[in-house]
Short mmCIF file of C-alpha atoms and ligand atoms in Angstrom, two decimals:
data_model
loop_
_atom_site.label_atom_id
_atom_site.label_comp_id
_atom_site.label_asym_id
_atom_site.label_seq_id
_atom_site.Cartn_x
_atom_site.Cartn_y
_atom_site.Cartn_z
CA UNK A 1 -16.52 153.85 31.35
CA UNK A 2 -16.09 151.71 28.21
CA UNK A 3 -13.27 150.03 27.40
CA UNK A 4 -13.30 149.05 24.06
CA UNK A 5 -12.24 152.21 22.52
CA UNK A 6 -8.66 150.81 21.54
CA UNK A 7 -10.97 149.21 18.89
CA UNK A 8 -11.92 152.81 17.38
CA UNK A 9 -10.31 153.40 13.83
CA UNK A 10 -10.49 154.23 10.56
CA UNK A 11 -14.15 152.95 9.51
CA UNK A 12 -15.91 152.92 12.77
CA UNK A 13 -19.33 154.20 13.31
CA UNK A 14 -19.60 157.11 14.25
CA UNK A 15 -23.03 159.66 15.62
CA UNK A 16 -22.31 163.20 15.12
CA UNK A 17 -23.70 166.11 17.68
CA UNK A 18 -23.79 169.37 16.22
CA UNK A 19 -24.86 171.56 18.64
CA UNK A 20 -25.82 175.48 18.23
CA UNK A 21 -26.12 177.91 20.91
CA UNK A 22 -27.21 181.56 21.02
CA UNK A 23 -23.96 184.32 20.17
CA UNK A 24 -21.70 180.93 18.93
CA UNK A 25 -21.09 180.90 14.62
CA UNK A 26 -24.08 182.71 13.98
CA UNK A 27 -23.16 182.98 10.43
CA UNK A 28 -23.27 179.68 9.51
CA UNK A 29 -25.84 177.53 8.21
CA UNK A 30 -26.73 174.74 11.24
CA UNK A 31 -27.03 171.99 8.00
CA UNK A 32 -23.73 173.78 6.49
CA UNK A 33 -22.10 172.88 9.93
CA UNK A 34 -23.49 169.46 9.98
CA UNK A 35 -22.09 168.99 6.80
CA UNK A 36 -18.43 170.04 7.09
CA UNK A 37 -18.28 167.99 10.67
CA UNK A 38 -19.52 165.16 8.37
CA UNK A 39 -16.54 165.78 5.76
CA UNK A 40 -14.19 166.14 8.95
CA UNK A 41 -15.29 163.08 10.22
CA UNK A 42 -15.05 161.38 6.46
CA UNK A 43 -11.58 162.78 6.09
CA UNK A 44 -10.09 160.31 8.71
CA UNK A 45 -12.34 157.63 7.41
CA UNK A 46 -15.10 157.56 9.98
CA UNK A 47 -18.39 156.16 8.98
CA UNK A 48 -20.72 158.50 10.28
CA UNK A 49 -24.35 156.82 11.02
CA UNK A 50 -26.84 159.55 12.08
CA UNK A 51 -26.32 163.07 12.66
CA UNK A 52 -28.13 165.17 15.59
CA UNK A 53 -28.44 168.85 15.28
CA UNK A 54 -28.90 171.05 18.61
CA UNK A 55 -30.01 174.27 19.20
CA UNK A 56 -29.36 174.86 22.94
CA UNK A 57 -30.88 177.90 24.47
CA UNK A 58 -27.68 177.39 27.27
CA UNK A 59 -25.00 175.05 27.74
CA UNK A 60 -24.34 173.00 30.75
CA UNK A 61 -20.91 172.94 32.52
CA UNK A 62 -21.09 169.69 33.69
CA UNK A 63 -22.02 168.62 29.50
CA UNK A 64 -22.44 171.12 27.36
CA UNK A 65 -25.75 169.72 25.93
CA UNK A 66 -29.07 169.34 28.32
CA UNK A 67 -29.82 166.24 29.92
CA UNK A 68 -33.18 165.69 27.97
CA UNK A 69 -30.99 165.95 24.75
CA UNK A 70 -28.56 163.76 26.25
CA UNK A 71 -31.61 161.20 26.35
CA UNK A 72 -32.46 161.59 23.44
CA UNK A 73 -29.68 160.96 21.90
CA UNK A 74 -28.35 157.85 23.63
CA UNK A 75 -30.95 155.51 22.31
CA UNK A 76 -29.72 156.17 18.63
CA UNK A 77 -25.97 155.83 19.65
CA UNK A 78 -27.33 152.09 20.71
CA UNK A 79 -29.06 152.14 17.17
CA UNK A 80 -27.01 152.74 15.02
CA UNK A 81 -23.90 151.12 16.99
CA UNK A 82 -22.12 153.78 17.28
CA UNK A 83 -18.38 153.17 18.60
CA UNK A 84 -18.16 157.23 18.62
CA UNK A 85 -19.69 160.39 20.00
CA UNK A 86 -18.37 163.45 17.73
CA UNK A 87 -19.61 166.76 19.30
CA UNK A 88 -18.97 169.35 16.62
CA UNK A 89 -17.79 172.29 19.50
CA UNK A 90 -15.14 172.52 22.04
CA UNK A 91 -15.66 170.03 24.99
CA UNK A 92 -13.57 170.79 28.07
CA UNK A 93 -12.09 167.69 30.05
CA UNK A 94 -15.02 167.28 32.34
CA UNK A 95 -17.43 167.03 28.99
CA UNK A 96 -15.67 164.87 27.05
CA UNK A 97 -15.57 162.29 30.29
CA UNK A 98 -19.16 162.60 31.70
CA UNK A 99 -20.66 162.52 27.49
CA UNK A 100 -18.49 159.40 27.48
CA UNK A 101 -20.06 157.64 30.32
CA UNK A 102 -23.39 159.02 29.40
CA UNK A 103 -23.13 157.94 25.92
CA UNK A 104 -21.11 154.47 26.97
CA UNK A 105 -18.66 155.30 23.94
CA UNK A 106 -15.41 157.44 23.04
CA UNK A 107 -16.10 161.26 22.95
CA UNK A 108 -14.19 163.32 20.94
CA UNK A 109 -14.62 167.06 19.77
CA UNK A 110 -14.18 169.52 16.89
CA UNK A 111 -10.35 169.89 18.15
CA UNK A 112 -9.56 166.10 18.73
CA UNK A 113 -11.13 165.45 15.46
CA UNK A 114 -8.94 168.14 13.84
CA UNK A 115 -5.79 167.24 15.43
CA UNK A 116 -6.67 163.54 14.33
CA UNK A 117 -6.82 164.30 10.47
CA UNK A 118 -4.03 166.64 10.69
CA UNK A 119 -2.29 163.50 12.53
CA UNK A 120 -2.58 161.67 9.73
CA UNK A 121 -2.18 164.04 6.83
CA UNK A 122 1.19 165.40 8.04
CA UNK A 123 4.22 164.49 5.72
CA UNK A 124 6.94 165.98 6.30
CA UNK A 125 9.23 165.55 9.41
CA UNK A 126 8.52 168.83 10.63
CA UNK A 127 4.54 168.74 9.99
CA UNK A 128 4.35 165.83 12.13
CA UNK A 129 6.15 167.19 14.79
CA UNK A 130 4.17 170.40 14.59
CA UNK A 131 0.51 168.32 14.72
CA UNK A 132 2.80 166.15 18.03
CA UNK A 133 3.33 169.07 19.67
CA UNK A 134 -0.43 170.24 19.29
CA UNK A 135 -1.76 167.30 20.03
CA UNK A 136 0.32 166.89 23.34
CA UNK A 137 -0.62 170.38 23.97
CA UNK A 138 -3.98 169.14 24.25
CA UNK A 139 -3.41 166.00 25.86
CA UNK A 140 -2.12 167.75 28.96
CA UNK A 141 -5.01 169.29 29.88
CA UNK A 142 -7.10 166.28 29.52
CA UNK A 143 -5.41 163.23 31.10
CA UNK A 144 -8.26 161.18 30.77
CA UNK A 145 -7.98 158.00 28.22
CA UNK A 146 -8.53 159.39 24.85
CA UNK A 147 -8.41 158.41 21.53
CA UNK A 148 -5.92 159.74 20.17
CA UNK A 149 -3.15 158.89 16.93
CA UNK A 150 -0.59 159.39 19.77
CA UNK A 151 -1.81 156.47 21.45
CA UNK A 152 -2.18 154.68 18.29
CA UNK A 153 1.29 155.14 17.50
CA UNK A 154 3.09 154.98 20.87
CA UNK A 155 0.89 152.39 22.45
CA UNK A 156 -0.63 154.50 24.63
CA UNK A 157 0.63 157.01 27.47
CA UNK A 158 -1.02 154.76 30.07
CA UNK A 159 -4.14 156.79 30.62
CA UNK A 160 -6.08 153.96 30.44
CA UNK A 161 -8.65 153.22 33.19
CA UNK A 162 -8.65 155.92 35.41
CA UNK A 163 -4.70 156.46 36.13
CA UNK A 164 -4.49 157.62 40.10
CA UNK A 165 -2.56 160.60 40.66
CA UNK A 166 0.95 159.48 40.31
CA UNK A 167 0.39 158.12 37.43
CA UNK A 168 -0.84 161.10 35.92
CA UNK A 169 1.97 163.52 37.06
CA UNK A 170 4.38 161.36 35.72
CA UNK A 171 2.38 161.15 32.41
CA UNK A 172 2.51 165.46 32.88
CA UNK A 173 6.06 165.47 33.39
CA UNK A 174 6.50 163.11 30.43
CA UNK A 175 4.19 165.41 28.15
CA UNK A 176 6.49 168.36 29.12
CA UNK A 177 9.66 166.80 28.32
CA UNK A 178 8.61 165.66 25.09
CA UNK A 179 7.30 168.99 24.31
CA UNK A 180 10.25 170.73 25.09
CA UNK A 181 12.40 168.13 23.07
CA UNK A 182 9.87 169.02 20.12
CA UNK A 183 10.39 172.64 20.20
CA UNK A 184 13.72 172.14 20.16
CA UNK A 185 13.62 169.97 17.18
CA UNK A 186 11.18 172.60 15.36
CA UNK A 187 13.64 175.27 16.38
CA UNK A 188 16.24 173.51 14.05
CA UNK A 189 14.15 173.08 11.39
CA UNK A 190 12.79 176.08 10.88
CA UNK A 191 16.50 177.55 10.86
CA UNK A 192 17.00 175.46 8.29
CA UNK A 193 14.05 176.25 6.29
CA UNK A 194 14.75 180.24 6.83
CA UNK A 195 18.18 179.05 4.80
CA UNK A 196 16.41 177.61 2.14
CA UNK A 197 14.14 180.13 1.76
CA UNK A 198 16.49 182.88 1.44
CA UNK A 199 18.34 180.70 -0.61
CA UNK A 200 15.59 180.52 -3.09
CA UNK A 201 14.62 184.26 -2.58
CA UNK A 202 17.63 184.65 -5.17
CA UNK A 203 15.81 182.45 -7.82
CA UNK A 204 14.31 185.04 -9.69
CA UNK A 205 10.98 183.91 -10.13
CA UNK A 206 7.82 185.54 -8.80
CA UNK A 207 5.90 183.07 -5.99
CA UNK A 208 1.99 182.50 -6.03
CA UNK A 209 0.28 180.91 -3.66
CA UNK A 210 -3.10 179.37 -3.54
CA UNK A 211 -4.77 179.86 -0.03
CA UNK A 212 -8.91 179.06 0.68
CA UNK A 213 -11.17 177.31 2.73
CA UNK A 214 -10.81 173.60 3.15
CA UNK A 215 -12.51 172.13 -0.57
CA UNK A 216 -12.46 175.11 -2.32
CA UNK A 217 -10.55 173.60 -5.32
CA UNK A 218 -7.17 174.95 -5.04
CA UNK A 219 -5.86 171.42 -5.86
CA UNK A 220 -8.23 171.02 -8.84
CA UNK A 221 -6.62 174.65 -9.83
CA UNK A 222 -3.22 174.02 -9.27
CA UNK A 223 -3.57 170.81 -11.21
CA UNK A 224 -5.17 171.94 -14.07
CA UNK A 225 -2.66 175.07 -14.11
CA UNK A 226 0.10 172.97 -13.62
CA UNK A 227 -0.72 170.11 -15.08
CA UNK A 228 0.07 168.01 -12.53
CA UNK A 229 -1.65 165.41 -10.66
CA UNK A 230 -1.76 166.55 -6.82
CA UNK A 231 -3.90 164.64 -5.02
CA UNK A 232 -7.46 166.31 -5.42
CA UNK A 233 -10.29 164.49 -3.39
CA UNK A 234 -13.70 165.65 -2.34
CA UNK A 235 -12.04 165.49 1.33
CA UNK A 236 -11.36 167.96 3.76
CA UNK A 237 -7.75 168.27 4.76
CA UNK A 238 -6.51 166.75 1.49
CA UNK A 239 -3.59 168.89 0.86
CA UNK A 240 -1.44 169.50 4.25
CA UNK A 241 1.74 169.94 2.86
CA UNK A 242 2.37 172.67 0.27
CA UNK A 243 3.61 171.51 -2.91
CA UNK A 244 5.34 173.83 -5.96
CA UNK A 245 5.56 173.54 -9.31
CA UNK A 246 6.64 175.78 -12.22
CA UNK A 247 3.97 177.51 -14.43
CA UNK A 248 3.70 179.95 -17.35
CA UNK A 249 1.35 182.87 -17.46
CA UNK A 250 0.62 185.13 -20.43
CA UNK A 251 4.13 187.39 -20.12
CA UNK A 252 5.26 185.90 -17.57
CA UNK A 253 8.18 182.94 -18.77
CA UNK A 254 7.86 181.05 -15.51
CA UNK A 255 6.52 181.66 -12.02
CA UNK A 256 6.22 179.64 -9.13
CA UNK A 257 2.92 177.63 -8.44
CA UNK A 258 2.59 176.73 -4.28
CA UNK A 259 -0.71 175.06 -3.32
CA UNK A 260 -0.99 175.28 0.62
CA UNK A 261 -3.42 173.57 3.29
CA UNK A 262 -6.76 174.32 3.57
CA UNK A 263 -8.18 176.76 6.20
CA UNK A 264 -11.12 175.76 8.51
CA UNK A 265 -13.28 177.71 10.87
CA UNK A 266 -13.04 177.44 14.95
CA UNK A 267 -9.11 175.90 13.91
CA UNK A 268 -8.10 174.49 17.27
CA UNK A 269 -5.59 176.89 19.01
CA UNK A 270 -3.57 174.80 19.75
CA UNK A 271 -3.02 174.18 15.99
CA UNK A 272 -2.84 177.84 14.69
CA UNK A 273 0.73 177.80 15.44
CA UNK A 274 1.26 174.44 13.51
CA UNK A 275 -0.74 176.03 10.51
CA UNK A 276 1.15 178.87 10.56
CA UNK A 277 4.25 177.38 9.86
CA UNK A 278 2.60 175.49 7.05
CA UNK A 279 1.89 178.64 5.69
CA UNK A 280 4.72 180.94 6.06
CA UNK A 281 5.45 180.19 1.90
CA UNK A 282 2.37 182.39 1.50
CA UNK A 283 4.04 185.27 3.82
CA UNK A 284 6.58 185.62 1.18
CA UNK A 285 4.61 185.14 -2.13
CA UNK A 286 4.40 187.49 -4.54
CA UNK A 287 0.91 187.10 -5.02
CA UNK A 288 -1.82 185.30 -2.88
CA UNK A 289 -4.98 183.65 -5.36
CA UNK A 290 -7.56 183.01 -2.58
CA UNK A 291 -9.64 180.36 -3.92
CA UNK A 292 -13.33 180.36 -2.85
CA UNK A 293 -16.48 177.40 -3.54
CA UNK A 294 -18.63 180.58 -4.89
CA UNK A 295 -21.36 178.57 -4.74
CA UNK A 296 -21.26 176.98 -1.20
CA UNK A 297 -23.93 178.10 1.58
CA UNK A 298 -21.23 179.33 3.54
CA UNK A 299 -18.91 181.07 1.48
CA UNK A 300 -18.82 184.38 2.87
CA UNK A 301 -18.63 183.23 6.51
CA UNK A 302 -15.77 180.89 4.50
CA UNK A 303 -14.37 183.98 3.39
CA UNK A 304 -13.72 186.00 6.46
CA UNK A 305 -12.17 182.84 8.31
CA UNK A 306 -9.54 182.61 5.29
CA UNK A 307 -9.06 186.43 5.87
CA UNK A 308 -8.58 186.35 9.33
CA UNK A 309 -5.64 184.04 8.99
CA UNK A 310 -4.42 186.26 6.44
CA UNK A 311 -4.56 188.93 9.23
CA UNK A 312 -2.63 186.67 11.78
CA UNK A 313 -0.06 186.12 8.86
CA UNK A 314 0.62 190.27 8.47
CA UNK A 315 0.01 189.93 4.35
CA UNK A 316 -3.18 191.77 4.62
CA UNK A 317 -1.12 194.89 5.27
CA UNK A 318 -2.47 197.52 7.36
CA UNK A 319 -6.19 197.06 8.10
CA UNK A 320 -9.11 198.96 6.72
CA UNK A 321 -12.59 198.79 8.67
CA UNK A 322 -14.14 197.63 5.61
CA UNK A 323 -11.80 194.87 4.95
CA UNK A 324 -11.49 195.44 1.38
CA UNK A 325 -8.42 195.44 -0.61
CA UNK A 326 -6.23 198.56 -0.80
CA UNK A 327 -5.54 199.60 -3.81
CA UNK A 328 -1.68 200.77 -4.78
CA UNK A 329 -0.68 199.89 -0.64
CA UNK A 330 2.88 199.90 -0.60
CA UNK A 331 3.70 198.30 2.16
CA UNK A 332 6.11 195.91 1.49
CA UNK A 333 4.52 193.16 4.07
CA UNK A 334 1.59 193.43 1.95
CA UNK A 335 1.22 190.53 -0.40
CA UNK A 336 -1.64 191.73 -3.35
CA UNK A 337 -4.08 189.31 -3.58
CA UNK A 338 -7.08 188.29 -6.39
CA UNK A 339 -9.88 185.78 -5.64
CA UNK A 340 -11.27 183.21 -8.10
CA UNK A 341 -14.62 182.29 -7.43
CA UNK A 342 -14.42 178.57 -8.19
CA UNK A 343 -17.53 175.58 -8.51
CA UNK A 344 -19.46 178.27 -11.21
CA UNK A 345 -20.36 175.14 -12.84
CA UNK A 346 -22.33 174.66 -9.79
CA UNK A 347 -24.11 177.42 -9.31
CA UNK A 348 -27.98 177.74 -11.19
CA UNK A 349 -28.58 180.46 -13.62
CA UNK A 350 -29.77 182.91 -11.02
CA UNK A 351 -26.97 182.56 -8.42
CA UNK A 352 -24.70 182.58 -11.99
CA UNK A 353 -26.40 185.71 -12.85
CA UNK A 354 -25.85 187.35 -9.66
CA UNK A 355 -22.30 186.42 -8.80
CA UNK A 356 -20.85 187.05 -12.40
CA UNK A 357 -22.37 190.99 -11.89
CA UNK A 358 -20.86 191.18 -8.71
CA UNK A 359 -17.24 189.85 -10.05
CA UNK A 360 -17.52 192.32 -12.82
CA UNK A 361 -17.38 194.84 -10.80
CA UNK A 362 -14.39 194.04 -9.21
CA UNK A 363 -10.89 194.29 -10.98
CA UNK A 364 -9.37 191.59 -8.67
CA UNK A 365 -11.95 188.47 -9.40
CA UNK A 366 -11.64 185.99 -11.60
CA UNK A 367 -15.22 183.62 -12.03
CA UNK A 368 -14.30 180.02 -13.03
CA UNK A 369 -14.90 176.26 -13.06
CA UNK A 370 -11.83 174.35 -12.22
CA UNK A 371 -13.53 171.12 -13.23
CA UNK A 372 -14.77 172.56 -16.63
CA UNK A 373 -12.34 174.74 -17.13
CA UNK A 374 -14.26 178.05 -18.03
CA UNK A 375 -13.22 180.82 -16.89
CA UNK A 376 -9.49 179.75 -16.43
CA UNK A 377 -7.69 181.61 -19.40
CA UNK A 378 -8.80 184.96 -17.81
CA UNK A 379 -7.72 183.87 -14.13
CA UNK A 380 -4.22 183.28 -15.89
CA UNK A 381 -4.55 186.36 -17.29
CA UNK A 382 -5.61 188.34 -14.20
CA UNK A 383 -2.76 186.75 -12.13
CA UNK A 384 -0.23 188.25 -14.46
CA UNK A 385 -1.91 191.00 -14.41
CA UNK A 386 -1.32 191.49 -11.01
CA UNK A 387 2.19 190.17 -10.43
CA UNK A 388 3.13 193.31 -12.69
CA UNK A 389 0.34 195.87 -11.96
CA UNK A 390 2.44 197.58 -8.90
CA UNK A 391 6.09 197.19 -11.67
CA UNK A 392 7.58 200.60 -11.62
CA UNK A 393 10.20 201.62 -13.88
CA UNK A 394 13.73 202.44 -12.80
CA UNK A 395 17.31 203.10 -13.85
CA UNK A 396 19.57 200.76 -12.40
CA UNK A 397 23.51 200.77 -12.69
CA UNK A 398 25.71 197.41 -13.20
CA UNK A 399 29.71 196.69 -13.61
CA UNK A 400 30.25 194.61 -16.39
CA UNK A 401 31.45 192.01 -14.18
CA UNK A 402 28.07 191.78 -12.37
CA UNK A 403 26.31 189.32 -14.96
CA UNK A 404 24.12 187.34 -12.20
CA UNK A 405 22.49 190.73 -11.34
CA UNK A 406 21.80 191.48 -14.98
CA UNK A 407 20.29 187.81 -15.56
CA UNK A 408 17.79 188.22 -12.09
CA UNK A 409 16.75 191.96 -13.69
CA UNK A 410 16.04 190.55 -16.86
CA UNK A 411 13.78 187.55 -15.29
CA UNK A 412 12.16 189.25 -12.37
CA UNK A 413 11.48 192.63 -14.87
CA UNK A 414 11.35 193.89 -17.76
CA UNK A 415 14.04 195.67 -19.01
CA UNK A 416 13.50 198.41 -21.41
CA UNK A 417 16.81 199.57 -22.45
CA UNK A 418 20.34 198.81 -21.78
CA UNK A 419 22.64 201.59 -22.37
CA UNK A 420 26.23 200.41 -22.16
CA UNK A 421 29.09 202.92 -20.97
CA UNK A 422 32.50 202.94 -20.16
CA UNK A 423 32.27 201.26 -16.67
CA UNK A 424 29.11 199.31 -17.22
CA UNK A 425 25.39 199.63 -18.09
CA UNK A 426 22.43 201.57 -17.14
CA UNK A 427 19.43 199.47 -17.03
CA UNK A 428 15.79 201.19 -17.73
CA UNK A 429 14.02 198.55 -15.78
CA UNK A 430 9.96 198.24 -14.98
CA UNK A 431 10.18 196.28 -11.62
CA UNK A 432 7.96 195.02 -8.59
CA UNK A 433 8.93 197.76 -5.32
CA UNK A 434 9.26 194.23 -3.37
CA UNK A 435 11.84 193.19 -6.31
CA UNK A 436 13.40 196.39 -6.28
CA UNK A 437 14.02 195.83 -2.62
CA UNK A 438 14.96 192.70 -2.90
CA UNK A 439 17.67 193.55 -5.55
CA UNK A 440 19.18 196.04 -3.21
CA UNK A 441 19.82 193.46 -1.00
CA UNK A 442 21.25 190.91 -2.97
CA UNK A 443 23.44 193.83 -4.88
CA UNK A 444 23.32 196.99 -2.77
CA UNK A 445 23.97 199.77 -4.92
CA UNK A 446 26.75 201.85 -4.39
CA UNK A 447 29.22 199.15 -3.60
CA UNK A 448 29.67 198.12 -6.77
N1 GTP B 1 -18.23 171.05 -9.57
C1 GTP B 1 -17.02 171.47 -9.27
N2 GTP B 1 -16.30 170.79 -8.38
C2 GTP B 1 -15.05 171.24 -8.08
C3 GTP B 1 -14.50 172.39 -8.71
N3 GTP B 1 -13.26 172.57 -8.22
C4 GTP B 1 -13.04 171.56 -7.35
N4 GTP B 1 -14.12 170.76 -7.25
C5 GTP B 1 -14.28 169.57 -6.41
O1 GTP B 1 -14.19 169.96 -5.05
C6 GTP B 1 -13.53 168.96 -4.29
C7 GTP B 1 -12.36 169.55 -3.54
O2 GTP B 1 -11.37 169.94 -4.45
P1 GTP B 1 -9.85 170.10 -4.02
O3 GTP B 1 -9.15 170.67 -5.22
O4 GTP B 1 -9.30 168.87 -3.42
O5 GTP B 1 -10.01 171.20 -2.90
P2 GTP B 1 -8.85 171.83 -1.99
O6 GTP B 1 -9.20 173.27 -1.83
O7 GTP B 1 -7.50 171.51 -2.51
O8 GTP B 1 -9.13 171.08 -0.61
P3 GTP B 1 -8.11 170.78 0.61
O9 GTP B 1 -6.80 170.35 0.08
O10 GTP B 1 -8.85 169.74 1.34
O11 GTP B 1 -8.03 172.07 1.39
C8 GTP B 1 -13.14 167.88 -5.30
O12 GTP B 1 -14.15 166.90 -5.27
C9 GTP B 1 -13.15 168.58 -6.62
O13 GTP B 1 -13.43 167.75 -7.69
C10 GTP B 1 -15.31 173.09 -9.66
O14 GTP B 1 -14.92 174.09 -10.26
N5 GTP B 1 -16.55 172.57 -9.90
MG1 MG B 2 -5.96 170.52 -1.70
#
């Protein structure tokens, strides 16, 4: 085996494998696939040099690939001096090891390369835990030397040069403590979030939350709704940490902006749990804007990977074979939703054509450019909309002493008459069902 990988880092040369096998992402584009590996690969600052696609008609246990495209390929990896093998698929132990002495270089796959961006991107104390806890996850069943950020940042877990097997079941029993030390730790924080969040579950203000496929543009979208200046990049990954800030929408004074993480097909499993987290703002929005790049090859197979985390999360509500959006659902779990259809701009006339008749026949789409800015008035529009189209109206009684109440009614609806009485006032209130159950838990009626 080679032992120069300590040397692999941010601008090292990299070959990329994407390999394609009968029943495996048949709704993707093999060039599509190539491509996003590529932006993976970019988004940790790999230089990739050449790029072989595979169609296998099987795969091999001991490789995954065939041996004749295993020759094929290694003359190239000399080439173009590659320091590392990235085989867009899952690679079990075995794989990554032999393709690493076949190819004389670090292997890593569609998970490791995941779990290294995610490495990197993670901000926040508890992100970076989450992405440890992953990446030890995976570790464990691979104790073979890897390159990994863990190694990177703890000088290495002293898998190096084929460990004998003492060394490696006191690297397992080291893996497991940590773990367990990390799940504690999460455990904490996420108490502690749950307190903030039901903390700011009195703030009155209605939550939306941008959600889509990795490079959609929800941070070009937030920004140019918010006016702010989140970090926007033609890079996968480049939002990993949600970030909020207040906007205004036509009749609505203020609402709650969150943009969230971007979502990614074949997400390592040992990472849904880590993204989940990430996303649990979006479990209690009020709204969920799912962003798409209309105009991208892939964008419907883009689509149903966004919606299938959307399942995992329970805001689709319950399920409909067709997948579609219910209309008037009112189950509270259920967060409405609205897509834009972002990158217009790039789309030619045709596709335009096409994809602004289809939108128009849907009340719940908004078409825009987030660059340009077309289209962007009526997706403000359309999200208001929507954060009152379920409001119901309803008479609510309050003591006169019970002025925080009357301020959160006031914000969070719209209140269309206030008849005062002896004891206190009778509020004719158009409100969200979610608000109005929401209220009766913050005031329950009846007690006062
Ligand atoms: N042409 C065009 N490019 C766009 C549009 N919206 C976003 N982009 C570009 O697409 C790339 C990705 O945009 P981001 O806003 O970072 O995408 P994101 O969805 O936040 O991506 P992640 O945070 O990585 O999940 C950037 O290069 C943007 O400039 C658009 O409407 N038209
Ligand atoms: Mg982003």
């Amino acid at each position: 085996m080679n032992d120069s990988e300590d040397d692999v880092t941010r601008g090292a040369a990299a070959l990329l494998v994407v390999p394609e096998w009968h029943g495996q992402r048949l709704s993707r584009d093999l060039d599509a696939r190539a491509e996003e590996a590529k932006g993976l690969a970019l988004a940790i600052g790999l230089d990739v040099v050449a790029v072989h696609t595979l169609r296998l008609r099987q795969t091999r246990a001991a490789t995954l690939i065939g041996v004749g495209q295993i020759e094929a390929i290694k003359p190239d990896v000399v080439e173009s001096a590659a320091q590392l093998v990235i085989v867009d698929a899952a690679l079990t132990a075995i794989q990554q090891r032999n393709l690493e002495t076949e190819f004389g270089t670090k292997v890593i796959d569609r998970t490791g390369l995941i779990l290294e961006i995610f490495g990197e991107r993670a901000a926040t104390a508890e992100g970076r835990l989450q992405v440890e806890l992953a990446h030890l996850d995976y570790q464990a069943g691979r104790l073979v030397r890897s390159w990994t950020h863990l190694e990177r940042q703890r000088g290495g877990f002293g898998f190096l040069g084929g460990p004998g097997e003492t060394q490696i079941e006191a690297d397992r029993r080291m893996i497991r403590n940590r773990m367990a030390r990390i799940r504690r730790q999460l455990d904490d924080a996420r108490r502690t979030r749950q307190l903030q969040r039901s903390k700011r579950q009195r703030a009155p203000w209605p939550v939306i939350a941008l959600v889509g496929y990795t490079n959609a543009g929800k941070s070009t979208f937030f920004n140019r709704l918010t006016g702010s200046d989140v970090m926007a990049e033609d890079m996968l990954f480049a939002t990993l940490d949600p970030t909020m800030r207040e906007i205004r929408l036509p009749g609505i004074d203020k609402a709650i902006l969150s943009d969230t993480v971007g979502f990614v097909s074949d997400l390592p499993t040992e990472l849904v749990a880590a993204f989940r987290a990430t996303l649990e703002e979006v479990t209690t929005a009020d709204l969920i804007v799912h962003v798409r790049d209309i105009a991208h090859p892939d964008s419907d197979a883009q689509y149903d990977d966004v919606r299938a985390i959307l399942d995992s999360l329970g805001v689709n509500g319950p399920q409909e074979t067709d997948g579609k959006h219910r209309e008037g659902e009112d189950d509270p779990r259920t967060v409405p939703q609205i897509e834009i259809w972002n990158k217009i701009d790039t789309a030619d006339a045709d596709a335009r054509a096409r994809i602004e008749e289809m939108a128009a026949r849907r009340g719940d789409v908004a078409v825009l450019s987030a660059v340009t800015g077309e289209g962007v008035e009526a997706a403000r529009t359309l999200m208001a909309s929507q954060l009152t189209a379920r409001h119901r109206v309803e008479r609510i009684f309050l003591t006169f002493d019970q002025g925080e109440a009357m301020a959160w009614l006031h914000a969070r609806g719209e209140v269309l008459g206030d008849v005062a009485g002896d004891e206190g006032h009778v509020l004719t209130v158009r409100l969200d069902p979610a608000d109005r159950a929401r209220f009766e838990r913050l005031w329950p009626q009846g007690n006062g």
